[in-house]
PDB file of C-alpha atoms and ligand atoms in Angstrom:
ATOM      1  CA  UNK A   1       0.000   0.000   0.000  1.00  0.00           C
ATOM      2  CA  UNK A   2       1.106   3.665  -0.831  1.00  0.00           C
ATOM      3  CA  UNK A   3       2.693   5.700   1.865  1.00  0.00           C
ATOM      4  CA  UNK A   4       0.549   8.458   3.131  1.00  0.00           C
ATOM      5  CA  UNK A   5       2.380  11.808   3.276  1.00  0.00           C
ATOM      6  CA  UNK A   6       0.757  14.726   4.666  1.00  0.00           C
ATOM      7  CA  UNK A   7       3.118  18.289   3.789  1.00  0.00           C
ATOM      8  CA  UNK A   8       2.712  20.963   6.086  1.00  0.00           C
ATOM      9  CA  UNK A   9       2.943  24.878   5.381  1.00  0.00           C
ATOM     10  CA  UNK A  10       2.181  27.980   5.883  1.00  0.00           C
ATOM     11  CA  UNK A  11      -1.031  29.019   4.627  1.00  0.00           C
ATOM     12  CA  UNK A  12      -2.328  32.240   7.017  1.00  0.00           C
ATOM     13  CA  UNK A  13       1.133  32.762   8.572  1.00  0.00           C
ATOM     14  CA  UNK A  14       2.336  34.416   4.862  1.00  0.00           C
ATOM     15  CA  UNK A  15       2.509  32.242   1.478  1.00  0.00           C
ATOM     16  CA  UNK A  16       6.177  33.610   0.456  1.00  0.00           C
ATOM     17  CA  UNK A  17       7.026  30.401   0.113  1.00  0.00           C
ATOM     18  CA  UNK A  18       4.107  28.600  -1.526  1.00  0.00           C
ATOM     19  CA  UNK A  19       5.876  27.940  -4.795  1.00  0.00           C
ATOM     20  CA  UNK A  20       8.352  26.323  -2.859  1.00  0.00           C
ATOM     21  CA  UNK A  21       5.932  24.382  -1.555  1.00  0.00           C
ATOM     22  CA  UNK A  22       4.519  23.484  -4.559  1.00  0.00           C
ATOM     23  CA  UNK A  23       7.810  21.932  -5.810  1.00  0.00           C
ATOM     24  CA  UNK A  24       8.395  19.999  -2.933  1.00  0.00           C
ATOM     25  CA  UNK A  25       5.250  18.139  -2.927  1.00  0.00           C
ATOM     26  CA  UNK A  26       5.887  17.529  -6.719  1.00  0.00           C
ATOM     27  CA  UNK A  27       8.972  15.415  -5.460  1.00  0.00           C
ATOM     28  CA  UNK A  28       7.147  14.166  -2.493  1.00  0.00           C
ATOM     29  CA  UNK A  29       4.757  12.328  -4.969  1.00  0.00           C
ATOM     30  CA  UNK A  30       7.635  10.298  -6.146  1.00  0.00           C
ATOM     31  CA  UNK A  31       7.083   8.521  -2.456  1.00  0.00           C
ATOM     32  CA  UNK A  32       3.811   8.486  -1.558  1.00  0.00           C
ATOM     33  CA  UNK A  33       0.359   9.925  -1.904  1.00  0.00           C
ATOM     34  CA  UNK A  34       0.328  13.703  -0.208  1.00  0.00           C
ATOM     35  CA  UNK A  35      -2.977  14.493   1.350  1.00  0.00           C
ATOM     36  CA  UNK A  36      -2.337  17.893   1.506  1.00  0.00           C
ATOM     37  CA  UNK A  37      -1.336  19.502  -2.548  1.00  0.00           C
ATOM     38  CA  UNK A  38      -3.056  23.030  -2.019  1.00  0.00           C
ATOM     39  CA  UNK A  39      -0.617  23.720   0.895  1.00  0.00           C
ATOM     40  CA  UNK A  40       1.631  24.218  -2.327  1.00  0.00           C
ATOM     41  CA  UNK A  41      -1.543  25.560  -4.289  1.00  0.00           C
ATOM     42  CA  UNK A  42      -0.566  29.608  -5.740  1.00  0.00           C
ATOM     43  CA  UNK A  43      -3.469  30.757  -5.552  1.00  0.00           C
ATOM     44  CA  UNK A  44      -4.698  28.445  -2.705  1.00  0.00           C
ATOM     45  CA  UNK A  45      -8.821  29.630  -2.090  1.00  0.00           C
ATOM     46  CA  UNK A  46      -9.487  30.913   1.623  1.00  0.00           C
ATOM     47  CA  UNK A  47     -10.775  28.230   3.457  1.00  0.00           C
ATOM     48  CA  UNK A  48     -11.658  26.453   0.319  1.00  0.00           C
ATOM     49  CA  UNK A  49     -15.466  26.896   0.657  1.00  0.00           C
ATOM     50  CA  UNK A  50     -15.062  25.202   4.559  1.00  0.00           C
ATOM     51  CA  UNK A  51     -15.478  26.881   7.923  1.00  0.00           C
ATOM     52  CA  UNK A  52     -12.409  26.521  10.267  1.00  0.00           C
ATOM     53  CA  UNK A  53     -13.932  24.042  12.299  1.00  0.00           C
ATOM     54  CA  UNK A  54     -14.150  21.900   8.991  1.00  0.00           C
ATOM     55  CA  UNK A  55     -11.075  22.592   7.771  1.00  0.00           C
ATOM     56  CA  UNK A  56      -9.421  21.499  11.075  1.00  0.00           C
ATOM     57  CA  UNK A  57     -11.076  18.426  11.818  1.00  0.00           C
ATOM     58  CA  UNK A  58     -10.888  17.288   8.384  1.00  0.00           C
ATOM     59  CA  UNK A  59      -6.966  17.968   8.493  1.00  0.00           C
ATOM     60  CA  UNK A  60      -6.142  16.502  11.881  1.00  0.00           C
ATOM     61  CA  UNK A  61      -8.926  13.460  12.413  1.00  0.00           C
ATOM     62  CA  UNK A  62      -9.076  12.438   8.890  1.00  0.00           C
ATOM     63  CA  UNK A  63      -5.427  13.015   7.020  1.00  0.00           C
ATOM     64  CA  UNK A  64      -3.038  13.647   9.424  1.00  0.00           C
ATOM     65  CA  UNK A  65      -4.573  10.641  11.712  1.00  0.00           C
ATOM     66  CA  UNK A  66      -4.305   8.659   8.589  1.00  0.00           C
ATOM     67  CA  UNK A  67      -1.184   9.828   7.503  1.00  0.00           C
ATOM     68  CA  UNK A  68       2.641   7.634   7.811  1.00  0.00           C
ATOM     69  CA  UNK A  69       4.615  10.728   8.055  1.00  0.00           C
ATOM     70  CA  UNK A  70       4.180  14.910   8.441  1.00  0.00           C
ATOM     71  CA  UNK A  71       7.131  16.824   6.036  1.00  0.00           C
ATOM     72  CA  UNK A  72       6.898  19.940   7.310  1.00  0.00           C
ATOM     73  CA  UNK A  73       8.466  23.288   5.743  1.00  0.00           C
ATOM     74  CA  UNK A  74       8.763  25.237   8.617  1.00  0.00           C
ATOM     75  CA  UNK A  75      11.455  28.460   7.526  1.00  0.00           C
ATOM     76  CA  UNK A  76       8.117  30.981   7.093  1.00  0.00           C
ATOM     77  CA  UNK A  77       6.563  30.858  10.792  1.00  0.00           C
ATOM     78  CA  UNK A  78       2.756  29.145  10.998  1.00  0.00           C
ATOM     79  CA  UNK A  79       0.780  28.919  14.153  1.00  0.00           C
ATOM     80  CA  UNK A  80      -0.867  26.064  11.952  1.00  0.00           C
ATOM     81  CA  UNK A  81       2.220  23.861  11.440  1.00  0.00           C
ATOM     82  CA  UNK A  82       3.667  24.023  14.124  1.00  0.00           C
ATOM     83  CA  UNK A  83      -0.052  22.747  15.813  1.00  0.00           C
ATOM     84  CA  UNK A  84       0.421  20.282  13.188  1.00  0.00           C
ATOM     85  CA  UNK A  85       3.713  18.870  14.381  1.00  0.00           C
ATOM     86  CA  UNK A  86       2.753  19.252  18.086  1.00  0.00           C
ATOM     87  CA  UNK A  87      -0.645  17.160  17.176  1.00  0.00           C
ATOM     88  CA  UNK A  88       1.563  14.365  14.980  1.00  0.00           C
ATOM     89  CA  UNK A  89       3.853  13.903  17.886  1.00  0.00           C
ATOM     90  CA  UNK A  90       1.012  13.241  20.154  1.00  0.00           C
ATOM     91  CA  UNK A  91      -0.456  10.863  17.544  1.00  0.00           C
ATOM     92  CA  UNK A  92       3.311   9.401  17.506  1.00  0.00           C
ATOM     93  CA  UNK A  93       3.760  10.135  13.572  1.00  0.00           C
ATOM     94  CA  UNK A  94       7.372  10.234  12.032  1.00  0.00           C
ATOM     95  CA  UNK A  95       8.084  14.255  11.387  1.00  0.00           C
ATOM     96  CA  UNK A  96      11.207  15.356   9.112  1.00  0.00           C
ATOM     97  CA  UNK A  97      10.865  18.873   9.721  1.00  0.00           C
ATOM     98  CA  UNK A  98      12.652  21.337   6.415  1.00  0.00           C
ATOM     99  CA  UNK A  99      14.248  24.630   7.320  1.00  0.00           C
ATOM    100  CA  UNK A 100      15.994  27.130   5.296  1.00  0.00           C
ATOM    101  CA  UNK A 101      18.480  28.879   7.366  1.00  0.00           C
ATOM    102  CA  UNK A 102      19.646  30.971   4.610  1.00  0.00           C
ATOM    103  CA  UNK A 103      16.188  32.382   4.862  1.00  0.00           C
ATOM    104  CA  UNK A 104      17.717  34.382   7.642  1.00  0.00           C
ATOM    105  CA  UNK A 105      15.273  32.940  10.419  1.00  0.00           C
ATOM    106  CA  UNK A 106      15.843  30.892  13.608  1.00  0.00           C
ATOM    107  CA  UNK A 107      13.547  27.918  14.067  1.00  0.00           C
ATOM    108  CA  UNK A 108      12.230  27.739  17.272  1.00  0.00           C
ATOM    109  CA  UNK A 109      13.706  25.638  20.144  1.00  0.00           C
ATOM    110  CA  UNK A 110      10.084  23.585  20.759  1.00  0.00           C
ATOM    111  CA  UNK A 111      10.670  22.461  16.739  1.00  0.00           C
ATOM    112  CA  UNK A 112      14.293  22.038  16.721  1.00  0.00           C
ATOM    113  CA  UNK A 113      14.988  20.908  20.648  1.00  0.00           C
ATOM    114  CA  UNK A 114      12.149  17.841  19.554  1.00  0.00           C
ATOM    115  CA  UNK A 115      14.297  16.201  17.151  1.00  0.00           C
ATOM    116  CA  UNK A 116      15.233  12.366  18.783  1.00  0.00           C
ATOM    117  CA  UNK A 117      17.081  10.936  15.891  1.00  0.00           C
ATOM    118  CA  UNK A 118      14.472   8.694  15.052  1.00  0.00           C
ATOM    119  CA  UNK A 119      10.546   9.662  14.828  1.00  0.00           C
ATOM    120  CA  UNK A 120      11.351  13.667  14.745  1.00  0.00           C
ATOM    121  CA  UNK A 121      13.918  14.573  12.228  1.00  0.00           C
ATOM    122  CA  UNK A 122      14.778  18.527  11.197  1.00  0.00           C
ATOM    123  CA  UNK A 123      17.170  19.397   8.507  1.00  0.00           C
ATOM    124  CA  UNK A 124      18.491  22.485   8.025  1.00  0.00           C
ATOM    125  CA  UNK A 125      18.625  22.434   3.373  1.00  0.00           C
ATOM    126  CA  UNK A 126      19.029  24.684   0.693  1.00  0.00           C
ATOM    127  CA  UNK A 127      16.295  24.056  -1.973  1.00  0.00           C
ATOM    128  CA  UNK A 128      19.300  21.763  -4.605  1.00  0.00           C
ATOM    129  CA  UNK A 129      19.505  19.586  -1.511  1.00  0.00           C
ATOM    130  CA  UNK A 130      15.892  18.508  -1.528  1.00  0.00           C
ATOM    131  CA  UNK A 131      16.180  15.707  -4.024  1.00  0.00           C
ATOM    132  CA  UNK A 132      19.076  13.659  -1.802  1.00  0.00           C
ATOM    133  CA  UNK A 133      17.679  14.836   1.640  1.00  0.00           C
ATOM    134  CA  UNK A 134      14.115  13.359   0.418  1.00  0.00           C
ATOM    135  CA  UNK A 135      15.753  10.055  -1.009  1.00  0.00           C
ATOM    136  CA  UNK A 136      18.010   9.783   2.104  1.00  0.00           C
ATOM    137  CA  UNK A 137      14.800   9.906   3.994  1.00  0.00           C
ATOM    138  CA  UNK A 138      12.236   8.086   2.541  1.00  0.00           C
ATOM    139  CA  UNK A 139      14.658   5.299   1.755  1.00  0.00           C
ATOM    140  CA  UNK A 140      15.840   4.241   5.441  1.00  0.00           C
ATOM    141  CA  UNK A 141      12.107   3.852   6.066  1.00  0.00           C
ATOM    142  CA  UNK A 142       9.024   1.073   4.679  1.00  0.00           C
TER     143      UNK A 142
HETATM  144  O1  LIG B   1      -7.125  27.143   4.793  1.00  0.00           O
HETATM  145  C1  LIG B   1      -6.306  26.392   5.367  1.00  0.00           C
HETATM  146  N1  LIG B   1      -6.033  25.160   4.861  1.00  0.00           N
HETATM  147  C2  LIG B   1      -5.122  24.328   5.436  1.00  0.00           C
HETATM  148  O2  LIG B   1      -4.882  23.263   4.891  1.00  0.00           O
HETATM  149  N2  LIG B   1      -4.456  24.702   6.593  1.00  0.00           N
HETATM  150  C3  LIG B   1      -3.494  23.797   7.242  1.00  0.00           C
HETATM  151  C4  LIG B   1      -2.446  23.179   6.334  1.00  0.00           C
HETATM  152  C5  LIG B   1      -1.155  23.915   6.621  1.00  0.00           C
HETATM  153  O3  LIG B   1      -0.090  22.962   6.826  1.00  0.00           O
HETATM  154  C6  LIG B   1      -1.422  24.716   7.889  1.00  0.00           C
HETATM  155  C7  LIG B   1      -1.152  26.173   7.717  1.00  0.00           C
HETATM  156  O4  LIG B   1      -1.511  26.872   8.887  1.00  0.00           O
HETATM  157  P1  LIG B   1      -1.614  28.492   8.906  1.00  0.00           P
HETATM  158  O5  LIG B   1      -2.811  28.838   8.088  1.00  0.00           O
HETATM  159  O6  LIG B   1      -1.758  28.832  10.371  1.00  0.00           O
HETATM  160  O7  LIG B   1      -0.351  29.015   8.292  1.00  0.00           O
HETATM  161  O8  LIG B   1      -2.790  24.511   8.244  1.00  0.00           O
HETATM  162  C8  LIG B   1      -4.705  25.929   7.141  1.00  0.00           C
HETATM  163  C9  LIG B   1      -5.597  26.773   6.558  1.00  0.00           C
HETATM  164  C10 LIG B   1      -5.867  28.144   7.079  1.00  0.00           C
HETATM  165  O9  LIG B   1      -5.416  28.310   8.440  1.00  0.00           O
END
């Protein structure tokens, strides 16, 4: 059976990155089925026709809860992923968490200071990385 992926990104906190977004869940198709394409969506609809209270419980009870793994790009700052990764690690999900330090950010210490090696995983990359970093991943895992 297909892995289930579900990418993580900002949507309200500031789409700057959303074509990056885009191109990462292009690759992340290569390994699984990604619940989540309009995260990388350029034009991605407010709420998509949903209320809040839809949008969250269909996100975190249906496809995150289903999910095998949360990739989250977490250089632009989003109260929503990082509830995301806090909810997966309850729900005792592997996380490889993506940050840009180039970007000229610090990721915060309750994102980076969770990292065990093993279930939570954050890589600092620069966007040519992405191909090897993804491969690297996906490959020492069923
Ligand atoms: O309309 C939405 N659709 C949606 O899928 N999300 C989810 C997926 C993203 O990984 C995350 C982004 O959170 P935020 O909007 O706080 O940046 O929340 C969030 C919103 C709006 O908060």
């Amino acid at each position: 059976m297909s892995r289930k992926i579900y990418f993580a990104g900002s949507i309200h906190g500031g789409r700057q990155d959303a074509e990056l977004y885009f191109r990462i869940i292009e690759q992340l198709k290569g390994y699984g089925t990604v619940f989540t394409e309009h995260v990388g969506h350029p034009n991605h609809p407010e709420l998509a026709g949903m209320n809040e209270k839809e949008v969250h419980d269909g996100h975190i009870d249906d496809w995150l809860q289903k999910s095998d793994v949360l990739v989250a790009e977490c250089t632009q700052p989003s109260l929503g992923v990082g509830y995301e990764i806090g909810r997966a690690v309850a729900m005792n999900k592997n996380i490889f968490v993506l940050f840009r330090p180039d970007a000229g950010r610090k990721l915060s210490c309750m994102i980076r200071g969770a990292q065990n090696g093993s279930t939570f995983i954050v890589k600092d990359y620069k966007e040519e990385e992405l191909p090897g970093l993804l491969k690297n991943y996906f490959g020492s895992r069923t």
